[in-house]
Amino acid sequence: GIEVTAQVHVVAPFLLTTLLLPALHASEDPRVITVSSGGMYGQRLDVPALEAPHEPFNGVRAYANAKRAQVVINERWSRHPAGRGIAFHAMHPGWADTPGVRASLPGFARVARPFLRSAEQGADTMVWLVGTPEARESNGDFWLDRRRRPTSVVPWTRTPVDRAEQLWSWCVARSGAHIPVAATS
C-alpha cells in the first residue's frame, strides 16, 4: 500500500535502523550513513505523496521526494533519544555514471557524461564518513566531497519542524517500528 520508491528508500531503511539500534548501541563507534542524492535539492518534502504520488506518476519527482525524506529522517534520528551516541550522516555521492542514471535520465547522462563520476569517486565520501573521526564530531549532517553541505539551497525546500515530525510519525506507522524512548546503552 506504499509507493515502491518510498518503501525502498524511506520506510525500509527506517525500519532497518530501528531494528539495528541494539547492535549500534553495543558498538564502540556506531555510525549510520545514508546515501541520498542531490536530486533532493529541487524537492520540498511532500509526506502525502510518499504514499499516494501525484498523478500522472513522475518517477524523478518520487525519487527526489524520497531522497529529501531520507535527509529529514537522518536529521531527526540524530536528535532522537534512541539515537543518542550514534553518528547519523547523509551524503550525496555526486552524479555518477551508473546504469540507473543512464536509464532514468538518459538525456542528462548523455550531456553530462564527461563530468559524471566513477563509482569509486561516488563512494569516496561514504567510505570516508565510516572511518574518519570528524564524522563523530558532528551529527545529522549532509556531506558531499568530504565537506558538510546545506540540505536546502532554495528557501521553499526547507522542511519545517512540523513536517519533519509528520514524516517521523508516518515512518513509525508504516514500518511498524517500536522505537525505544531512550538509548539502551
GROMACS .gro file of C-alpha atoms in nm:
model
  185
    1GLY     CA    1   0.000   0.000   0.000
    2ILE     CA    2   0.302   0.231  -0.015
    3GLU     CA    3   0.455   0.356  -0.339
    4VAL     CA    4   0.763   0.142  -0.405
    5THR     CA    5   1.014   0.431  -0.418
    6ALA     CA    6   0.909   0.544  -0.068
    7GLN     CA    7   0.901   0.185   0.056
    8VAL     CA    8   1.257   0.113  -0.060
    9HIS     CA    9   1.423   0.448   0.017
   10VAL     CA   10   1.233   0.564   0.327
   11VAL     CA   11   1.031   0.301   0.514
   12ALA     CA   12   1.270   0.005   0.479
   13PRO     CA   13   1.582   0.199   0.590
   14PHE     CA   14   1.384   0.349   0.880
   15LEU     CA   15   1.279   0.001   0.994
   16LEU     CA   16   1.630  -0.139   0.946
   17THR     CA   17   1.782   0.143   1.152
   18THR     CA   18   1.526   0.080   1.427
   19LEU     CA   19   1.599  -0.293   1.430
   20LEU     CA   20   1.974  -0.226   1.440
   21LEU     CA   21   1.958   0.013   1.739
   22PRO     CA   22   2.063  -0.254   1.994
   23ALA     CA   23   2.364  -0.356   1.781
   24LEU     CA   24   2.454   0.007   1.715
   25HIS     CA   25   2.444   0.087   2.087
   26ALA     CA   26   2.664  -0.215   2.158
   27SER     CA   27   2.925  -0.090   1.908
   28GLU     CA   28   3.228   0.114   2.006
   29ASP     CA   29   3.187   0.360   1.719
   30PRO     CA   30   2.832   0.339   1.581
   31ARG     CA   31   2.752   0.524   1.261
   32VAL     CA   32   2.461   0.524   1.020
   33ILE     CA   33   2.546   0.660   0.676
   34THR     CA   34   2.257   0.726   0.440
   35VAL     CA   35   2.333   0.758   0.069
   36SER     CA   36   2.093   1.021  -0.055
   37SER     CA   37   2.101   1.229  -0.372
   38GLY     CA   38   2.148   1.586  -0.480
   39GLY     CA   39   1.822   1.531  -0.665
   40MET     CA   40   1.651   1.618  -0.339
   41TYR     CA   41   1.768   1.980  -0.370
   42GLY     CA   42   1.482   2.065  -0.605
   43GLN     CA   43   1.212   1.896  -0.398
   44ARG     CA   44   1.039   2.001  -0.080
   45LEU     CA   45   0.919   1.722   0.146
   46ASP     CA   46   0.571   1.606   0.047
   47VAL     CA   47   0.468   1.340   0.302
   48PRO     CA   48   0.127   1.256   0.146
   49ALA     CA   49   0.297   1.194  -0.192
   50LEU     CA   50   0.516   0.925  -0.031
   51GLU     CA   51   0.207   0.711   0.000
   52ALA     CA   52  -0.008   0.837  -0.285
   53PRO     CA   53   0.207   1.004  -0.554
   54HIS     CA   54   0.062   1.279  -0.767
   55GLU     CA   55  -0.098   1.178  -1.097
   56PRO     CA   56   0.038   1.131  -1.350
   57PHE     CA   57   0.320   0.948  -1.175
   58ASN     CA   58   0.660   1.111  -1.212
   59GLY     CA   59   0.942   0.877  -1.111
   60VAL     CA   60   1.204   1.152  -1.087
   61ARG     CA   61   0.980   1.353  -0.853
   62ALA     CA   62   0.901   1.045  -0.640
   63TYR     CA   63   1.272   0.967  -0.614
   64ALA     CA   64   1.363   1.326  -0.521
   65ASN     CA   65   1.088   1.332  -0.256
   66ALA     CA   66   1.211   1.000  -0.109
   67LYS     CA   67   1.569   1.131  -0.102
   68ARG     CA   68   1.452   1.452   0.069
   69ALA     CA   69   1.269   1.233   0.322
   70GLN     CA   70   1.588   1.035   0.389
   71VAL     CA   71   1.778   1.351   0.476
   72VAL     CA   72   1.499   1.476   0.703
   73ILE     CA   73   1.475   1.138   0.882
   74ASN     CA   74   1.853   1.130   0.920
   75GLU     CA   75   1.846   1.471   1.091
   76ARG     CA   76   1.559   1.355   1.312
   77TRP     CA   77   1.745   1.036   1.413
   78SER     CA   78   2.045   1.247   1.515
   79ARG     CA   79   1.827   1.428   1.771
   80HIS     CA   80   1.607   1.140   1.889
   81PRO     CA   81   1.687   0.994   2.233
   82ALA     CA   82   1.707   0.644   2.082
   83GLY     CA   83   1.983   0.768   1.852
   84ARG     CA   84   2.198   0.912   2.132
   85GLY     CA   85   2.561   0.808   2.092
   86ILE     CA   86   2.519   0.713   1.726
   87ALA     CA   87   2.657   0.932   1.445
   88PHE     CA   88   2.396   0.981   1.173
   89HIS     CA   89   2.507   1.132   0.842
   90ALA     CA   90   2.362   1.153   0.493
   91MET     CA   91   2.571   1.204   0.185
   92HIS     CA   92   2.539   1.276  -0.184
   93PRO     CA   93   2.781   1.071  -0.395
   94GLY     CA   94   2.778   1.326  -0.674
   95TRP     CA   95   2.644   1.241  -1.015
   96ALA     CA   96   2.798   0.909  -1.109
   97ASP     CA   97   2.785   0.725  -1.439
   98THR     CA   98   2.562   0.438  -1.330
   99PRO     CA   99   2.308   0.221  -1.512
  100GLY     CA  100   2.036   0.389  -1.302
  101VAL     CA  101   2.131   0.739  -1.417
  102ARG     CA  102   2.158   0.622  -1.779
  103ALA     CA  103   1.816   0.450  -1.764
  104SER     CA  104   1.617   0.710  -1.571
  105LEU     CA  105   1.781   1.029  -1.700
  106PRO     CA  106   1.914   0.935  -2.046
  107GLY     CA  107   1.932   1.294  -2.176
  108PHE     CA  108   2.114   1.414  -1.867
  109ALA     CA  109   2.351   1.114  -1.878
  110ARG     CA  110   2.434   1.183  -2.244
  111VAL     CA  111   2.505   1.554  -2.193
  112ALA     CA  112   2.681   1.518  -1.856
  113ARG     CA  113   2.879   1.204  -1.935
  114PRO     CA  114   3.217   1.384  -1.948
  115PHE     CA  115   3.151   1.524  -1.599
  116LEU     CA  116   3.000   1.216  -1.433
  117ARG     CA  117   3.198   1.043  -1.161
  118SER     CA  118   3.307   0.684  -1.144
  119ALA     CA  119   3.151   0.454  -0.885
  120GLU     CA  120   3.473   0.477  -0.681
  121GLN     CA  121   3.460   0.856  -0.680
  122GLY     CA  122   3.096   0.845  -0.578
  123ALA     CA  123   3.173   0.611  -0.287
  124ASP     CA  124   3.466   0.815  -0.154
  125THR     CA  125   3.274   1.035   0.092
  126MET     CA  126   3.072   0.740   0.221
  127VAL     CA  127   3.385   0.537   0.293
  128TRP     CA  128   3.549   0.843   0.450
  129LEU     CA  129   3.248   0.900   0.678
  130VAL     CA  130   3.271   0.541   0.800
  131GLY     CA  131   3.630   0.585   0.917
  132THR     CA  132   3.704   0.948   0.989
  133PRO     CA  133   3.697   1.084   1.346
  134GLU     CA  134   3.546   1.404   1.203
  135ALA     CA  135   3.218   1.218   1.149
  136ARG     CA  136   3.197   1.163   1.526
  137GLU     CA  137   3.241   1.535   1.594
  138SER     CA  138   2.907   1.625   1.435
  139ASN     CA  139   2.574   1.458   1.384
  140GLY     CA  140   2.288   1.478   1.138
  141ASP     CA  141   2.489   1.645   0.863
  142PHE     CA  142   2.471   1.619   0.485
  143TRP     CA  143   2.801   1.562   0.303
  144LEU     CA  144   2.946   1.582  -0.048
  145ASP     CA  145   3.314   1.554  -0.132
  146ARG     CA  146   3.407   1.516   0.236
  147ARG     CA  147   3.251   1.853   0.322
  148ARG     CA  148   2.932   1.943   0.504
  149ARG     CA  149   2.671   2.085   0.272
  150PRO     CA  150   2.339   2.259   0.331
  151THR     CA  151   2.030   2.041   0.299
  152SER     CA  152   1.839   2.316   0.119
  153VAL     CA  153   1.969   2.567  -0.132
  154VAL     CA  154   1.637   2.739  -0.205
  155PRO     CA  155   1.402   2.852   0.074
  156TRP     CA  156   1.092   2.668  -0.046
  157THR     CA  157   1.264   2.328   0.001
  158ARG     CA  158   1.338   2.379   0.373
  159THR     CA  159   1.150   2.137   0.593
  160PRO     CA  160   0.951   2.292   0.878
  161VAL     CA  161   0.967   2.111   1.213
  162ASP     CA  162   0.602   2.009   1.199
  163ARG     CA  163   0.651   1.846   0.857
  164ALA     CA  164   0.961   1.660   0.985
  165GLU     CA  165   0.751   1.533   1.278
  166GLN     CA  166   0.476   1.431   1.035
  167LEU     CA  167   0.732   1.230   0.836
  168TRP     CA  168   0.867   1.065   1.152
  169SER     CA  169   0.514   0.961   1.259
  170TRP     CA  170   0.441   0.839   0.907
  171CYS     CA  171   0.757   0.622   0.909
  172VAL     CA  172   0.677   0.478   1.250
  173ALA     CA  173   0.322   0.391   1.142
  174ARG     CA  174   0.417   0.246   0.802
  175SER     CA  175   0.716   0.046   0.928
  176GLY     CA  176   0.554  -0.089   1.243
  177ALA     CA  177   0.874   0.010   1.424
  178HIS     CA  178   0.888   0.012   1.802
  179ILE     CA  179   1.139   0.280   1.890
  180PRO     CA  180   1.264   0.292   2.247
  181VAL     CA  181   1.215   0.623   2.422
  182ALA     CA  182   1.581   0.639   2.522
  183ALA     CA  183   1.906   0.472   2.426
  184THR     CA  184   1.972   0.138   2.588
  185SER     CA  185   2.347   0.179   2.619
   0.00000   0.00000   0.00000
